[in-house]
mmCIF file of N, CA and C in Angstrom:
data_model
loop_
_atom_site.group_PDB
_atom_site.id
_atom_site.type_symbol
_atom_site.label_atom_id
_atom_site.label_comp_id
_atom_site.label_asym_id
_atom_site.label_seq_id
_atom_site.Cartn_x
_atom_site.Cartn_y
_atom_site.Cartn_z
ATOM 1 N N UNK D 498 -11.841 18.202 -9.487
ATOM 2 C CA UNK D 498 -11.367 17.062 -10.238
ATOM 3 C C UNK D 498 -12.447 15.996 -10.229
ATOM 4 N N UNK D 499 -12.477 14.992 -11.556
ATOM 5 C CA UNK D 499 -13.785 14.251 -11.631
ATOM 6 C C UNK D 499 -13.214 13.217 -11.291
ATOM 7 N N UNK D 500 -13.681 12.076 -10.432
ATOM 8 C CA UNK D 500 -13.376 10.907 -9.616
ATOM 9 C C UNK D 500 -13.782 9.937 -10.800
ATOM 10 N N UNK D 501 -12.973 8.929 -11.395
ATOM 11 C CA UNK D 501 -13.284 7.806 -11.963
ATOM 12 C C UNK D 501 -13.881 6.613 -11.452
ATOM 13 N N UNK D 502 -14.827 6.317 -10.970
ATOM 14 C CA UNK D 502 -15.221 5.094 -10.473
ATOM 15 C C UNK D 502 -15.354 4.228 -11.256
ATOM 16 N N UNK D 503 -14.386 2.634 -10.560
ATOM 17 C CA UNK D 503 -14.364 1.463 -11.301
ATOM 18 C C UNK D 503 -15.481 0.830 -11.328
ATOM 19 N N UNK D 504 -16.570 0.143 -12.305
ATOM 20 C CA UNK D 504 -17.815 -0.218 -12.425
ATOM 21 C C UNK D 504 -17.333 -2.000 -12.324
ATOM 22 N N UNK D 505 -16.681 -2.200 -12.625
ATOM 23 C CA UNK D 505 -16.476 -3.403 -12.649
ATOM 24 C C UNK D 505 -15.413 -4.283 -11.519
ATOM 25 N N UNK D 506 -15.171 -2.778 -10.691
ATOM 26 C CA UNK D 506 -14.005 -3.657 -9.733
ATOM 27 C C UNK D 506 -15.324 -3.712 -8.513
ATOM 28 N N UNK D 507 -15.398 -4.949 -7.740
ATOM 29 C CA UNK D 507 -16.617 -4.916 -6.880
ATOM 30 C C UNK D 507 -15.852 -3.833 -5.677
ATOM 31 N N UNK D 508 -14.725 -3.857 -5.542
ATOM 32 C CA UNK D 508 -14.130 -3.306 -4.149
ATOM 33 C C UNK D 508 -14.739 -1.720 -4.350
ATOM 34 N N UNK D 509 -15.108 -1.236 -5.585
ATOM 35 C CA UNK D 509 -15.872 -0.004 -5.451
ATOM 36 C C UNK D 509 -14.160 1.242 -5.227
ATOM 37 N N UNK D 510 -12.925 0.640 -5.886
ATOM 38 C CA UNK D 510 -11.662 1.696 -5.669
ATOM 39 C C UNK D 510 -11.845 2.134 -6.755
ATOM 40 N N UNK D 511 -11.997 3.460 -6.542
ATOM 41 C CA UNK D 511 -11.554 4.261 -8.291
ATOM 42 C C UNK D 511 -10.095 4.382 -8.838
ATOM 43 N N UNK D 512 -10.098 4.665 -10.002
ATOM 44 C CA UNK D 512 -9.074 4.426 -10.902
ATOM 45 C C UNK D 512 -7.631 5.424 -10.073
ATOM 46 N N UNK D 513 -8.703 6.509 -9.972
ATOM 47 C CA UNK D 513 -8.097 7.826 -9.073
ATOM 48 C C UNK D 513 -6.919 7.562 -8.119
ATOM 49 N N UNK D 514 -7.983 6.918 -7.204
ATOM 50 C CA UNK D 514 -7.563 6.099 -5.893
ATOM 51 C C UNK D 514 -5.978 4.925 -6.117
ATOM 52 N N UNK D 515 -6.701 4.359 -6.969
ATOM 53 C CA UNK D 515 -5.871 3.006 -7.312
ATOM 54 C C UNK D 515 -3.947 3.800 -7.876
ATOM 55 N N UNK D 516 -4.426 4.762 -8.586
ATOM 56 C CA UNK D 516 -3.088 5.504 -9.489
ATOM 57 C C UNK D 516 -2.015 6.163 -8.198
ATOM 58 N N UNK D 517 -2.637 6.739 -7.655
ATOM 59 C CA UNK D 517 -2.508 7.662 -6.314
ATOM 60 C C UNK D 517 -1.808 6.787 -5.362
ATOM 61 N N UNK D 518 -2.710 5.196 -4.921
ATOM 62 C CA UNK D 518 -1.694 4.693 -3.914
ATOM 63 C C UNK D 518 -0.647 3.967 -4.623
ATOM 64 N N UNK D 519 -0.697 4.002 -5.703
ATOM 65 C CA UNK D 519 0.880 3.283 -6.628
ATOM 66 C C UNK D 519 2.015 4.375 -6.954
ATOM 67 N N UNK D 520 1.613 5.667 -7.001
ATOM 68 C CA UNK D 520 2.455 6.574 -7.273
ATOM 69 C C UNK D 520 3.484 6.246 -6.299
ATOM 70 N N UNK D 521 3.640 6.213 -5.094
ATOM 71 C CA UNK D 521 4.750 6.250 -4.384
ATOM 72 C C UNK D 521 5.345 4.672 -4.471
ATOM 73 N N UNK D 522 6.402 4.774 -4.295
ATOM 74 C CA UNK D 522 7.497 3.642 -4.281
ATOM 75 C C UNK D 522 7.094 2.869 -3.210
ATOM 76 N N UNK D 523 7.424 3.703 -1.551
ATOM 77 C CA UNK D 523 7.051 2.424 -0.398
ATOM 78 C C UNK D 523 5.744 2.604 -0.566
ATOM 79 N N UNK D 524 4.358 2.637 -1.151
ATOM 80 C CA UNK D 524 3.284 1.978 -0.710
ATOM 81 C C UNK D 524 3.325 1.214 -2.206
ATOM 82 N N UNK D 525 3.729 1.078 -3.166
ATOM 83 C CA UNK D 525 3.904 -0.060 -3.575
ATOM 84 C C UNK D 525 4.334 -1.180 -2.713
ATOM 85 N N UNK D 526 5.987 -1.253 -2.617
ATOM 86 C CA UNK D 526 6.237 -1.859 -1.431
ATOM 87 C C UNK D 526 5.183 -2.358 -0.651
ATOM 88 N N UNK D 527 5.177 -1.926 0.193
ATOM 89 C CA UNK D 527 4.023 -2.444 0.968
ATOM 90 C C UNK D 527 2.883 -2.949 0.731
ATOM 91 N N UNK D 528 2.379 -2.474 -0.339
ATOM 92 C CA UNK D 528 1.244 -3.052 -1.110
ATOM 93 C C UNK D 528 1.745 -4.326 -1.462
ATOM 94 N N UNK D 529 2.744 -4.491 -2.376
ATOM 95 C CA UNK D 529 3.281 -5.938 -2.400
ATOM 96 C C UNK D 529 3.703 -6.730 -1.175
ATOM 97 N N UNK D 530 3.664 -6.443 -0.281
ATOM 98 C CA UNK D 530 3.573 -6.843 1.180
ATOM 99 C C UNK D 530 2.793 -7.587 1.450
ATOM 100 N N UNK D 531 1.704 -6.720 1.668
ATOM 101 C CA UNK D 531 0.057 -7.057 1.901
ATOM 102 C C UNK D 531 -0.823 -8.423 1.402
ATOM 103 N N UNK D 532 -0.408 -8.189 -0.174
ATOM 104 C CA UNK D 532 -1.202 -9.365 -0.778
ATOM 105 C C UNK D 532 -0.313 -10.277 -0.888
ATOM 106 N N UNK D 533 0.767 -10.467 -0.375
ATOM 107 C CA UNK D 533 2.113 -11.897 -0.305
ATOM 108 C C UNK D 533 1.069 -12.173 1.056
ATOM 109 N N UNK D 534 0.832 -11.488 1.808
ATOM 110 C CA UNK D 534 0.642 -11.782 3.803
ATOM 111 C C UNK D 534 -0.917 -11.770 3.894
ATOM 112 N N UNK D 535 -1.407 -10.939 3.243
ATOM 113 C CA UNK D 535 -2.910 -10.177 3.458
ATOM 114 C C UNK D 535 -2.807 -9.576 4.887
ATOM 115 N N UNK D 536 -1.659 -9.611 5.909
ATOM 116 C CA UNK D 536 -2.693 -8.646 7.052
ATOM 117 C C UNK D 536 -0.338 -8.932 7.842
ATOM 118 N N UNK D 537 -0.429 -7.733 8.301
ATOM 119 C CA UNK D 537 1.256 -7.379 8.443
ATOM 120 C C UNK D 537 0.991 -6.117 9.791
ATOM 121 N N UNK D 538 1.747 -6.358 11.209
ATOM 122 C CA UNK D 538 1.882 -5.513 12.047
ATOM 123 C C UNK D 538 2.848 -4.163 11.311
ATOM 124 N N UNK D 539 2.636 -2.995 12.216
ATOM 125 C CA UNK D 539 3.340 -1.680 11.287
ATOM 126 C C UNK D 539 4.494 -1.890 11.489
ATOM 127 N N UNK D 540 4.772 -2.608 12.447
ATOM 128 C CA UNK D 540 6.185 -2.923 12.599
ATOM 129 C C UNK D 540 7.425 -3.617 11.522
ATOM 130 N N UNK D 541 6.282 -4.784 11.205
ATOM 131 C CA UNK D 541 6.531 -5.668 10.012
ATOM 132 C C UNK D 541 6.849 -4.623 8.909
ATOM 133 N N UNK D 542 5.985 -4.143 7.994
ATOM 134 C CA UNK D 542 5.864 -2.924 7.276
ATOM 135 C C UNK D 542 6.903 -2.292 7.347
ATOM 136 N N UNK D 543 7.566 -1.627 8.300
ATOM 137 C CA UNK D 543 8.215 -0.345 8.194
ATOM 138 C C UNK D 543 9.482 -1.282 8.040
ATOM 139 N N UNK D 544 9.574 -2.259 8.466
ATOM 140 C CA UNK D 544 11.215 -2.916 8.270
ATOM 141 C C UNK D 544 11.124 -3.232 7.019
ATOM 142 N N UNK D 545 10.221 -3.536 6.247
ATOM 143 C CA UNK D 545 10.173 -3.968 4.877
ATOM 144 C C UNK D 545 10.550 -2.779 4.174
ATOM 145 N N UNK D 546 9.883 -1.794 4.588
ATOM 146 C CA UNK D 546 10.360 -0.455 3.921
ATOM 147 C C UNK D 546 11.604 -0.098 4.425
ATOM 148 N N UNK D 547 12.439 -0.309 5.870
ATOM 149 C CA UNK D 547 13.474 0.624 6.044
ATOM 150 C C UNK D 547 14.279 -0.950 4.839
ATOM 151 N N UNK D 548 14.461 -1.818 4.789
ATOM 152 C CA UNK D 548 14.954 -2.704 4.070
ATOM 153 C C UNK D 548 14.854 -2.399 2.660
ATOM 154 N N UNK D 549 13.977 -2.150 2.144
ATOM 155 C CA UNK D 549 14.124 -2.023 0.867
ATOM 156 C C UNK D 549 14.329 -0.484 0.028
ATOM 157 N N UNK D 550 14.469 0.622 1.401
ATOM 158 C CA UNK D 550 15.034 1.807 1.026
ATOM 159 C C UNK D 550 17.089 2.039 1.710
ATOM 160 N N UNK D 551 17.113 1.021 2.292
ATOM 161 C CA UNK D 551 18.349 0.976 2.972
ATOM 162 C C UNK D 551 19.357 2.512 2.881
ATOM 163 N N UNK D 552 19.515 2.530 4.093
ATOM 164 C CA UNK D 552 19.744 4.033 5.134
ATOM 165 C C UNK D 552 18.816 4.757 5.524
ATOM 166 N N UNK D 553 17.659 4.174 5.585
ATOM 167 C CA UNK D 553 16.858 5.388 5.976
ATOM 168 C C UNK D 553 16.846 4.880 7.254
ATOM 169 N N UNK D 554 16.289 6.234 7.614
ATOM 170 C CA UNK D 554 15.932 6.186 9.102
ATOM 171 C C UNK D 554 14.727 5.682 9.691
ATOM 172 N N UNK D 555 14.883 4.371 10.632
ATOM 173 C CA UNK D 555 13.770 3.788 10.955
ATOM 174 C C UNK D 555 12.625 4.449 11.279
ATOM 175 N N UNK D 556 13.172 5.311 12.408
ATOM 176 C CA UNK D 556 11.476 6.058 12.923
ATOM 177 C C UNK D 556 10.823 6.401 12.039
ATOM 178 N N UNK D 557 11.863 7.362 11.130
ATOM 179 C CA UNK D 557 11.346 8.586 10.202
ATOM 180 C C UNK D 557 10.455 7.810 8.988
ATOM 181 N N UNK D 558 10.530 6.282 8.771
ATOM 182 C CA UNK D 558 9.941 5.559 8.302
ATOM 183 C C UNK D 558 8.934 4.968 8.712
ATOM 184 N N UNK D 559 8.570 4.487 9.849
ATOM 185 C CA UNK D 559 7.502 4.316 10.825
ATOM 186 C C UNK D 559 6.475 5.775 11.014
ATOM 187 N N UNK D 560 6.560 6.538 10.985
ATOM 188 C CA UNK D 560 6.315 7.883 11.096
ATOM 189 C C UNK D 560 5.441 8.783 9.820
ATOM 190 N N UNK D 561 6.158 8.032 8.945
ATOM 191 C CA UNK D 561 5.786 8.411 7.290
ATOM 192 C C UNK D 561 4.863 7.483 7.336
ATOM 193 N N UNK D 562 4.712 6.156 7.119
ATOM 194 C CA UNK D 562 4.195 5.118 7.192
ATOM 195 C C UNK D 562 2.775 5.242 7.831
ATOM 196 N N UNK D 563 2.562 5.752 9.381
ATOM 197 C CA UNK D 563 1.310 5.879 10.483
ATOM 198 C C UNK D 563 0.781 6.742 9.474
ATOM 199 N N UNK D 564 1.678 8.374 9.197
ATOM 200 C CA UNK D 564 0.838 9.551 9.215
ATOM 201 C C UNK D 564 0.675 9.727 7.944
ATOM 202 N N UNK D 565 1.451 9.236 6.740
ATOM 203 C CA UNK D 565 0.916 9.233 5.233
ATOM 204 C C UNK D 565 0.496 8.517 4.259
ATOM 205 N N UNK D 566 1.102 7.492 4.487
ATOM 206 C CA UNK D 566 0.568 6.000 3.980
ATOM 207 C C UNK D 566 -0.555 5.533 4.037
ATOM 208 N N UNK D 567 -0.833 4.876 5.465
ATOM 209 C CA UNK D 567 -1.479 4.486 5.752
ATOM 210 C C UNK D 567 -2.730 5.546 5.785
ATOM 211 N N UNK D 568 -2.845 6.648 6.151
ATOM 212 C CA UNK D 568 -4.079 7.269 6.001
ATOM 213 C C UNK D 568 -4.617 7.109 4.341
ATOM 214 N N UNK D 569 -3.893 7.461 3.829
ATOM 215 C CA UNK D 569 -4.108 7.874 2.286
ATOM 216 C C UNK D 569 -4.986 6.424 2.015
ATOM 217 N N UNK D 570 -4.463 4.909 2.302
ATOM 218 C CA UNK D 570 -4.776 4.197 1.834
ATOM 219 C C UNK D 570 -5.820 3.698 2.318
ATOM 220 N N UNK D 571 -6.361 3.709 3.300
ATOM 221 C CA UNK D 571 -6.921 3.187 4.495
ATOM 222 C C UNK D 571 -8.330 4.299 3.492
ATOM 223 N N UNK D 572 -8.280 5.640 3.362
ATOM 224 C CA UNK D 572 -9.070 6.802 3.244
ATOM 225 C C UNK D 572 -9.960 6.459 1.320
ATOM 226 N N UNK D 573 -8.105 5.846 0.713
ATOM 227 C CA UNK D 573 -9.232 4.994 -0.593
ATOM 228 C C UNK D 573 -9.795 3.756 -0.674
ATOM 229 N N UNK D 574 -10.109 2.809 0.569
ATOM 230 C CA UNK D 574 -10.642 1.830 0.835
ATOM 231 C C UNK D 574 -9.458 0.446 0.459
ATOM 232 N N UNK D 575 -8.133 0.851 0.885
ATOM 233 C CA UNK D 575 -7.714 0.062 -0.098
ATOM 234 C C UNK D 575 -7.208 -0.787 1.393
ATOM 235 N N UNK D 576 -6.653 -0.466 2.072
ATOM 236 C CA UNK D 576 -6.382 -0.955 3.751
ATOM 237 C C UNK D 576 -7.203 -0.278 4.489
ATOM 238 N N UNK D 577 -7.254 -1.791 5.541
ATOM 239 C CA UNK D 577 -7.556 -1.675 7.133
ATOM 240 C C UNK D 577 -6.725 -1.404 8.238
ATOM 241 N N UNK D 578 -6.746 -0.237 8.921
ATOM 242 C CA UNK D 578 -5.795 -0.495 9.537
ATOM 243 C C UNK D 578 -6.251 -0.313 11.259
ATOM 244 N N UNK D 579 -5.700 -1.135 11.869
ATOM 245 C CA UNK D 579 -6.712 -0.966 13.409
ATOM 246 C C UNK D 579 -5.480 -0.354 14.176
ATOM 247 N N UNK D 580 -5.348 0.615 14.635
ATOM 248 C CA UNK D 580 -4.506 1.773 15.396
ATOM 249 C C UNK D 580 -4.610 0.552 16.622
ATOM 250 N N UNK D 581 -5.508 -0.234 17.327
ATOM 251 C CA UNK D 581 -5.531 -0.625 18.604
ATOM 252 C C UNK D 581 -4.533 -1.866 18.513
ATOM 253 N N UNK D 582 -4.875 -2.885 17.446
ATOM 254 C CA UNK D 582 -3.842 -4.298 16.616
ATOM 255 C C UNK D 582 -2.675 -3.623 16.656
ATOM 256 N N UNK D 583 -2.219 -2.425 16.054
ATOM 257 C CA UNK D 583 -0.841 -2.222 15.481
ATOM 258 C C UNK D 583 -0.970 -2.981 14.290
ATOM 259 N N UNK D 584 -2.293 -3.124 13.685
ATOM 260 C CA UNK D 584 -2.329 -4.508 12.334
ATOM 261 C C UNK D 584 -2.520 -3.541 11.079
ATOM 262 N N UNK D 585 -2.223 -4.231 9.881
ATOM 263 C CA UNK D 585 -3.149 -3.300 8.167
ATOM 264 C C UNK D 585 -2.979 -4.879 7.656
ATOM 265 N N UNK D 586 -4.552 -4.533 6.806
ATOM 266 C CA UNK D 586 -4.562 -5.418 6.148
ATOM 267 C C UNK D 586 -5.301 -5.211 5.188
ATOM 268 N N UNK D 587 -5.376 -5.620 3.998
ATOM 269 C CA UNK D 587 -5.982 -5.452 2.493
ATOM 270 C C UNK D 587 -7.394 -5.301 2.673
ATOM 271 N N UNK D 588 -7.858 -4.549 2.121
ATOM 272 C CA UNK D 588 -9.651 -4.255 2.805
ATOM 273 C C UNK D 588 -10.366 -5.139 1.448
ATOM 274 N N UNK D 589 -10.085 -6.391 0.948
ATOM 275 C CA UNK D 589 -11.029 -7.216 -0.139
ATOM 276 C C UNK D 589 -10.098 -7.480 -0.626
ATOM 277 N N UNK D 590 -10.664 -7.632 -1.976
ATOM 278 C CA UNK D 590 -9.711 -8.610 -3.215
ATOM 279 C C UNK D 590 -8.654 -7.392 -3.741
ATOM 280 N N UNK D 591 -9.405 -6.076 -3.880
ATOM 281 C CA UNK D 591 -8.985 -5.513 -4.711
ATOM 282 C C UNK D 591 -8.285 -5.500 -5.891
ATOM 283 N N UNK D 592 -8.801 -6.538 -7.295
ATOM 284 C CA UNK D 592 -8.379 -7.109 -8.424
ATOM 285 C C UNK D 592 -7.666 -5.527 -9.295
ATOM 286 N N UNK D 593 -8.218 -4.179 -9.158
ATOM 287 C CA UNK D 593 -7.855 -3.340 -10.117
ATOM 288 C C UNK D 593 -6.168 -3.050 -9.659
ATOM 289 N N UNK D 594 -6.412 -2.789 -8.142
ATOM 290 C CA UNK D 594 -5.134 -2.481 -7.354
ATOM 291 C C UNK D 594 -3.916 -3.233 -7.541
ATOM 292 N N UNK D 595 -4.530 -4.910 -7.772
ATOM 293 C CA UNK D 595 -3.152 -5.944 -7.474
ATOM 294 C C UNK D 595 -2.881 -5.875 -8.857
ATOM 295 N N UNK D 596 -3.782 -5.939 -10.416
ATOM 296 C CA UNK D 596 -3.270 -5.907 -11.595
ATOM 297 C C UNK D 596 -2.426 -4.414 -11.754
ATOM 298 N N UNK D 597 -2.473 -3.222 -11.232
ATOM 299 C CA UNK D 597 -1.942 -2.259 -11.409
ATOM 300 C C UNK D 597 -0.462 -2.571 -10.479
ATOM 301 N N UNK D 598 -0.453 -3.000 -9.646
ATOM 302 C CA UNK D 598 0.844 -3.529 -8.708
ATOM 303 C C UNK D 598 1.452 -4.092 -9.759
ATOM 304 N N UNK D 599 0.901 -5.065 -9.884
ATOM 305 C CA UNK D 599 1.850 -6.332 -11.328
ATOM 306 C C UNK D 599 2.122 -5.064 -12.040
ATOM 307 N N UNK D 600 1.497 -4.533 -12.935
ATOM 308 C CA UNK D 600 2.082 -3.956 -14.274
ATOM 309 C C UNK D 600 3.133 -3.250 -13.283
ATOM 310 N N UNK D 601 3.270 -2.271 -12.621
ATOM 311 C CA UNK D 601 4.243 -1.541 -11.965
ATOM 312 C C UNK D 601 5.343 -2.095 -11.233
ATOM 313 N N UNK D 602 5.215 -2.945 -11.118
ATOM 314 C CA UNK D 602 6.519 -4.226 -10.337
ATOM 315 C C UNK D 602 6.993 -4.445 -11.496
ATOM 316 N N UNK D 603 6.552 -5.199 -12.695
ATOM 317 C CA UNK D 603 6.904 -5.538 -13.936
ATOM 318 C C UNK D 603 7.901 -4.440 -14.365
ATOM 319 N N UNK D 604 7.400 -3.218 -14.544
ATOM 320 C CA UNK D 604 8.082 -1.788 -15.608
ATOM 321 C C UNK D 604 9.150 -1.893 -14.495
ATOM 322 N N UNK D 605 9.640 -1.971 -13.250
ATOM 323 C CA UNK D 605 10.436 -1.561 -12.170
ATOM 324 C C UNK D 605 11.606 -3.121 -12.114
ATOM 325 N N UNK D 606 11.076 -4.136 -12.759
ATOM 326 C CA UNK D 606 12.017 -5.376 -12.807
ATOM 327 C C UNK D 606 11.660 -6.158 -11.457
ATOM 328 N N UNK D 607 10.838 -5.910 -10.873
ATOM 329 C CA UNK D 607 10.355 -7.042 -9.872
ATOM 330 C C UNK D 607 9.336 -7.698 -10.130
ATOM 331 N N UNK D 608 9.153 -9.012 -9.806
ATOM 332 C CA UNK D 608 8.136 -9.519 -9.858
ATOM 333 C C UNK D 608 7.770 -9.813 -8.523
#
């Protein structure tokens, strides 16, 4: 598969990247997290997610969160996340990421 690289986003996230961490529902979520806070313990995070998926199961959300989320995102430059903090936080501006958030919050009725 051919990787789109954004020429004009300085954060250097490809289009690829950017589509990929919006596909899922909680790393939207969380993504809209992030740039309300810029920098959120996993703890913080996962209640935002067990909150805004209501019944799920906390761990199993904390769990998803360490081992899929966060790698994925952390892996397209899009979060920091320091395993030692228990911290994530937005790795730059990332302007392509937060305009793709908006349009997708928008189509979903959130702002």
């Amino acid at each position: 598969m051919t990787r789109c690289t954004v020429h004009n986003d300085a954060s250097g996230v490809s289009v690829d990247d950017a589509m990929d961490a919006l596909a899922a529902r909680r790393r939207r979520v969380l993504l809209a997290h992030l740039f309300e806070e810029r920098r959120a313990t996993v703890g913080e995070l996962a209640d935002e997610l067990v909150d805004d998926s209501r019944g799920t199961d906390p761990l199993r959300v904390r769990t998803e969160l360490v081992h899929v989320d966060l790698p994925r995102l952390t892996d397209a430059g899009i979060v920091a996340f320091d395993r030692d903090a228990d911290t994530v936080s937005l790795d730059g501006e990332l302007p392509l990421v937060r305009r793709s958030l908006e349009a997708a919050r928008r189509h979903e009725g959130r702002t």
